[in-house]
PDB file of C-alpha atoms in Angstrom:
ATOM      1  CA  GLU B 924      11.103  25.877 -10.287  1.00 69.00           C
ATOM      2  CA  PRO B 925       8.116  25.881  -7.903  1.00 73.00           C
ATOM      3  CA  ARG B 926       4.692  26.974  -9.131  1.00 71.00           C
ATOM      4  CA  SER B 927       2.667  29.793  -7.603  1.00 76.00           C
ATOM      5  CA  ALA B 928       0.183  28.908  -4.868  1.00 77.00           C
ATOM      6  CA  TRP B 929      -2.944  29.167  -7.050  1.00 81.00           C
ATOM      7  CA  CYS B 930      -1.348  27.351  -9.955  1.00 78.00           C
ATOM      8  CA  CYS B 931      -0.163  24.625  -7.592  1.00 77.00           C
ATOM      9  CA  LEU B 932      -3.684  24.271  -6.187  1.00 80.00           C
ATOM     10  CA  ALA B 933      -5.229  24.070  -9.659  1.00 83.00           C
ATOM     11  CA  TRP B 934      -2.725  21.450 -10.784  1.00 81.00           C
ATOM     12  CA  ALA B 935      -3.182  19.477  -7.564  1.00 82.00           C
ATOM     13  CA  LEU B 936      -6.945  19.396  -8.139  1.00 88.00           C
ATOM     14  CA  ALA B 937      -6.485  18.325 -11.756  1.00 86.00           C
ATOM     15  CA  ILE B 938      -4.015  15.574 -10.852  1.00 85.00           C
ATOM     16  CA  GLY B 939      -6.140  14.453  -7.895  1.00 88.00           C
ATOM     17  CA  THR B 940      -9.210  14.248 -10.134  1.00 92.00           C
ATOM     18  CA  MET B 941      -7.314  12.221 -12.700  1.00 89.00           C
ATOM     19  CA  ASN B 942      -5.955   9.856 -10.041  1.00 90.00           C
ATOM     20  CA  ILE B 943      -9.444   9.357  -8.598  1.00 94.00           C
ATOM     21  CA  LEU B 944     -10.805   8.636 -12.081  1.00 93.00           C
ATOM     22  CA  VAL B 945      -8.072   6.040 -12.699  1.00 91.00           C
ATOM     23  CA  PHE B 946      -8.815   4.501  -9.290  1.00 93.00           C
ATOM     24  CA  LEU B 947     -12.537   4.258 -10.108  1.00 94.00           C
ATOM     25  CA  ILE B 948     -11.774   2.648 -13.470  1.00 92.00           C
ATOM     26  CA  ASN B 949      -9.598   0.077 -11.677  1.00 93.00           C
ATOM     27  CA  LEU B 950     -12.342  -0.545  -9.137  1.00 95.00           C
ATOM     28  CA  LEU B 951     -15.011  -0.960 -11.823  1.00 96.00           C
ATOM     29  CA  LEU B 952     -12.821  -3.344 -13.797  1.00 95.00           C
ATOM     30  CA  MET B 953     -12.135  -5.400 -10.681  1.00 96.00           C
ATOM     31  CA  PHE B 954     -15.833  -5.508  -9.788  1.00 97.00           C
ATOM     32  CA  VAL B 955     -16.849  -6.678 -13.279  1.00 97.00           C
ATOM     33  CA  ILE B 956     -14.169  -9.368 -13.461  1.00 97.00           C
ATOM     34  CA  PHE B 957     -14.874 -10.722  -9.975  1.00 97.00           C
ATOM     35  CA  THR B 958     -18.630 -10.742 -10.621  1.00 97.00           C
ATOM     36  CA  VAL B 959     -18.282 -12.668 -13.880  1.00 97.00           C
ATOM     37  CA  VAL B 960     -15.757 -15.186 -12.550  1.00 97.00           C
ATOM     38  CA  LEU B 961     -17.566 -15.777  -9.239  1.00 97.00           C
ATOM     39  CA  LEU B 962     -21.009 -16.080 -10.859  1.00 97.00           C
ATOM     40  CA  PRO B 963     -21.103 -19.919 -10.570  1.00 95.00           C
ATOM     41  CA  THR B 964     -20.375 -19.683  -6.847  1.00 96.00           C
ATOM     42  CA  ILE B 965     -22.985 -16.982  -6.361  1.00 95.00           C
ATOM     43  CA  VAL B 966     -25.659 -19.017  -8.152  1.00 94.00           C
ATOM     44  CA  VAL B 967     -24.877 -22.283  -6.349  1.00 94.00           C
ATOM     45  CA  VAL B 968     -24.825 -20.704  -2.886  1.00 93.00           C
ATOM     46  CA  TYR B 969     -27.984 -18.704  -3.647  1.00 91.00           C
ATOM     47  CA  PHE B 970     -29.978 -21.792  -4.619  1.00 88.00           C
ATOM     48  CA  GLY B 971     -28.574 -23.712  -1.651  1.00 89.00           C
ATOM     49  CA  PHE B 972     -29.697 -21.050   0.812  1.00 89.00           C
ATOM     50  CA  GLN B 973     -33.001 -20.449  -0.958  1.00 87.00           C
ATOM     51  CA  CYS B 974     -34.136 -24.060  -0.808  1.00 86.00           C
ATOM     52  CA  HIS B 975     -32.864 -25.027   2.664  1.00 84.00           C
ATOM     53  CA  SER B 976     -35.711 -25.338   5.153  1.00 83.00           C
ATOM     54  CA  GLN B 977     -33.749 -23.735   8.010  1.00 83.00           C
ATOM     55  CA  VAL B 978     -32.869 -20.604   6.004  1.00 77.00           C
ATOM     56  CA  LEU B 979     -35.388 -19.325   3.444  1.00 73.00           C
ATOM     57  CA  HIS B 980     -37.420 -22.417   2.505  1.00 69.00           C
ATOM     58  CA  SER B 981     -38.761 -21.206  -0.809  1.00 76.00           C
ATOM     59  CA  SER B 982     -41.972 -22.638  -2.168  1.00 79.00           C
ATOM     60  CA  ALA B 983     -40.588 -22.793  -5.714  1.00 79.00           C
ATOM     61  CA  ARG B 984     -41.276 -25.954  -7.690  1.00 79.00           C
ATOM     62  CA  TYR B 985     -37.594 -26.908  -8.019  1.00 79.00           C
ATOM     63  CA  CYS B 986     -37.122 -26.606  -4.249  1.00 82.00           C
ATOM     64  CA  LYS B 987     -39.946 -29.060  -3.595  1.00 79.00           C
ATOM     65  CA  SER B 988     -39.194 -31.561  -6.356  1.00 82.00           C
ATOM     66  CA  ILE B 989     -35.407 -31.493  -6.762  1.00 84.00           C
ATOM     67  CA  LEU B 990     -33.681 -29.962  -3.740  1.00 82.00           C
ATOM     68  CA  ASP B 991     -34.218 -31.194  -0.206  1.00 84.00           C
ATOM     69  CA  ASP B 992     -32.246 -30.106   2.877  1.00 85.00           C
ATOM     70  CA  ASN B 993     -29.338 -32.476   2.213  1.00 89.00           C
ATOM     71  CA  SER B 994     -28.887 -31.372  -1.395  1.00 89.00           C
ATOM     72  CA  SER B 995     -29.244 -27.714  -0.379  1.00 89.00           C
ATOM     73  CA  SER B 996     -26.502 -28.199   2.215  1.00 91.00           C
ATOM     74  CA  ALA B 997     -24.352 -29.866  -0.429  1.00 93.00           C
ATOM     75  CA  LEU B 998     -24.873 -26.887  -2.756  1.00 92.00           C
ATOM     76  CA  ILE B 999     -23.885 -24.445  -0.029  1.00 93.00           C
ATOM     77  CA  ILE B1000     -20.729 -26.414   0.783  1.00 95.00           C
ATOM     78  CA  LEU B1001     -19.852 -26.816  -2.891  1.00 96.00           C
ATOM     79  CA  GLY B1002     -20.279 -23.098  -3.483  1.00 95.00           C
ATOM     80  CA  PHE B1003     -17.939 -22.155  -0.681  1.00 95.00           C
ATOM     81  CA  VAL B1004     -15.383 -24.803  -1.700  1.00 96.00           C
ATOM     82  CA  ILE B1005     -15.167 -23.603  -5.315  1.00 96.00           C
ATOM     83  CA  MET B1006     -14.980 -19.968  -4.195  1.00 96.00           C
ATOM     84  CA  SER B1007     -11.286 -20.063  -3.234  1.00 95.00           C
ATOM     85  CA  PRO B1008      -9.875 -21.184  -6.597  1.00 96.00           C
ATOM     86  CA  LEU B1009     -12.226 -18.855  -8.457  1.00 97.00           C
ATOM     87  CA  ILE B1010     -11.020 -15.881  -6.396  1.00 97.00           C
ATOM     88  CA  VAL B1011      -7.455 -16.747  -7.388  1.00 97.00           C
ATOM     89  CA  VAL B1012      -8.488 -17.000 -11.055  1.00 97.00           C
ATOM     90  CA  ALA B1013     -10.338 -13.668 -10.889  1.00 97.00           C
ATOM     91  CA  MET B1014      -7.354 -11.933  -9.301  1.00 96.00           C
ATOM     92  CA  ALA B1015      -4.995 -13.379 -11.922  1.00 96.00           C
ATOM     93  CA  ILE B1016      -7.275 -12.174 -14.727  1.00 96.00           C
ATOM     94  CA  TYR B1017      -7.553  -8.709 -13.184  1.00 95.00           C
ATOM     95  CA  CYS B1018      -3.802  -8.371 -12.624  1.00 93.00           C
ATOM     96  CA  SER B1019      -2.913  -9.499 -16.144  1.00 94.00           C
ATOM     97  CA  LEU B1020      -5.500  -7.165 -17.679  1.00 93.00           C
ATOM     98  CA  ALA B1021      -4.397  -4.226 -15.535  1.00 90.00           C
ATOM     99  CA  ARG B1022      -0.775  -4.899 -16.477  1.00 90.00           C
ATOM    100  CA  ARG B1023      -1.627  -5.217 -20.166  1.00 91.00           C
ATOM    101  CA  LEU B1024      -3.609  -1.952 -20.098  1.00 87.00           C
ATOM    102  CA  ARG B1025      -0.931  -0.335 -17.904  1.00 88.00           C
ATOM    103  CA  LEU B1026      -3.594   0.971 -15.534  1.00 84.00           C
ATOM    104  CA  PHE B1027      -1.262   1.326 -12.560  1.00 83.00           C
ATOM    105  CA  MET B1028       1.094   3.473 -14.618  1.00 84.00           C
ATOM    106  CA  CYS B1029      -1.652   6.068 -15.143  1.00 82.00           C
ATOM    107  CA  PHE B1030      -1.427   7.486 -11.637  1.00 82.00           C
ATOM    108  CA  GLN B1031       0.315  10.866 -11.766  1.00 82.00           C
ATOM    109  CA  PRO B1032       2.625  12.087  -8.973  1.00 80.00           C
ATOM    110  CA  TYR B1033       1.734  15.297  -7.157  1.00 73.00           C
ATOM    111  CA  SER B1034       5.205  16.699  -7.928  1.00 72.00           C
ATOM    112  CA  LEU B1035       3.690  17.756 -11.276  1.00 70.00           C
ATOM    113  CA  ALA B1036       1.549  20.197  -9.323  1.00 69.00           C
ATOM    114  CA  VAL B1037       4.349  21.628  -7.218  1.00 68.00           C
ATOM    115  CA  TYR B1038       7.140  22.150  -9.750  1.00 67.00           C
ATOM    116  CA  LYS B1039       7.119  23.600 -13.253  1.00 66.00           C
ATOM    117  CA  GLY B1040       8.662  21.609 -16.042  1.00 64.00           C
ATOM    118  CA  GLY B1041       7.216  18.235 -15.065  1.00 56.00           C
ATOM    119  CA  LYS B1042       6.077  16.405 -18.160  1.00 56.00           C
ATOM    120  CA  TRP B1043       2.869  14.504 -18.574  1.00 54.00           C
ATOM    121  CA  CYS B1044       3.343  11.042 -19.924  1.00 52.00           C
ATOM    122  CA  HIS B1045       3.198  10.759 -23.683  1.00 45.00           C
ATOM    123  CA  CYS B1046       1.546   7.947 -25.598  1.00 45.00           C
ATOM    124  CA  GLU B1047       3.981   5.191 -26.422  1.00 51.00           C
ATOM    125  CA  GLY B1048       3.154   1.956 -28.127  1.00 49.00           C
ATOM    126  CA  GLY B1049      -0.588   2.518 -28.202  1.00 46.00           C
ATOM    127  CA  ALA B1050      -1.123   2.394 -24.439  1.00 46.00           C
ATOM    128  CA  PRO B1051      -4.573   3.714 -23.461  1.00 46.00           C
ATOM    129  CA  CYS B1052      -3.185   6.353 -21.145  1.00 51.00           C
ATOM    130  CA  GLY B1053       0.398   6.200 -22.332  1.00 44.00           C
ATOM    131  CA  CYS B1054       1.811   6.610 -18.862  1.00 47.00           C
ATOM    132  CA  ALA B1055       4.717   4.273 -19.296  1.00 44.00           C
ATOM    133  CA  ARG B1056       7.994   6.046 -18.661  1.00 46.00           C
ATOM    134  CA  GLY B1057      10.704   3.599 -19.544  1.00 47.00           C
ATOM    135  CA  TRP B1058       8.237   0.722 -19.839  1.00 47.00           C
ATOM    136  CA  ASN B1059       9.975  -2.438 -20.853  1.00 52.00           C
ATOM    137  CA  THR B1060       7.740  -5.170 -22.212  1.00 51.00           C
ATOM    138  CA  GLN B1061      10.332  -7.777 -21.238  1.00 53.00           C
ATOM    139  CA  ASP B1062      10.079  -6.976 -17.515  1.00 50.00           C
ATOM    140  CA  LYS B1063       8.176  -9.461 -15.443  1.00 50.00           C
ATOM    141  CA  ALA B1064       6.218  -8.697 -12.294  1.00 48.00           C
ATOM    142  CA  TRP B1065       8.016 -11.393 -10.325  1.00 47.00           C
ATOM    143  CA  VAL B1066      11.556 -10.318 -11.205  1.00 40.00           C
TER     144      VAL B1066
END
């Protein structure tokens, strides 16, 4: 049966807040994983740009003694070449972690706000949010 207008608004705000919180957790997790996995690329490209004479031309000791323009260009190219496989690795790590934590199952539908009798998900199998209705651990994402 439908809820009253004020009750529907209150539930919609509660569900919207929860969905935004789950979205921010997903975003934070993705940011941390991508930052950690892409750290080698970030460091290599940073030093390549820092020591190249046409870009920043730092006066640091390692730029004068170790890295000249050719080696700085090589670092920049190497950094961009290893970026593609590392992005794939970071995305695979994020997707497997999000699937293991069932983060995408935590989003609640707005029909809970409109109609009475909708049930919140209950904890099953120790999931952090327990939002796994009919979750089958044998299901694969590619099936």
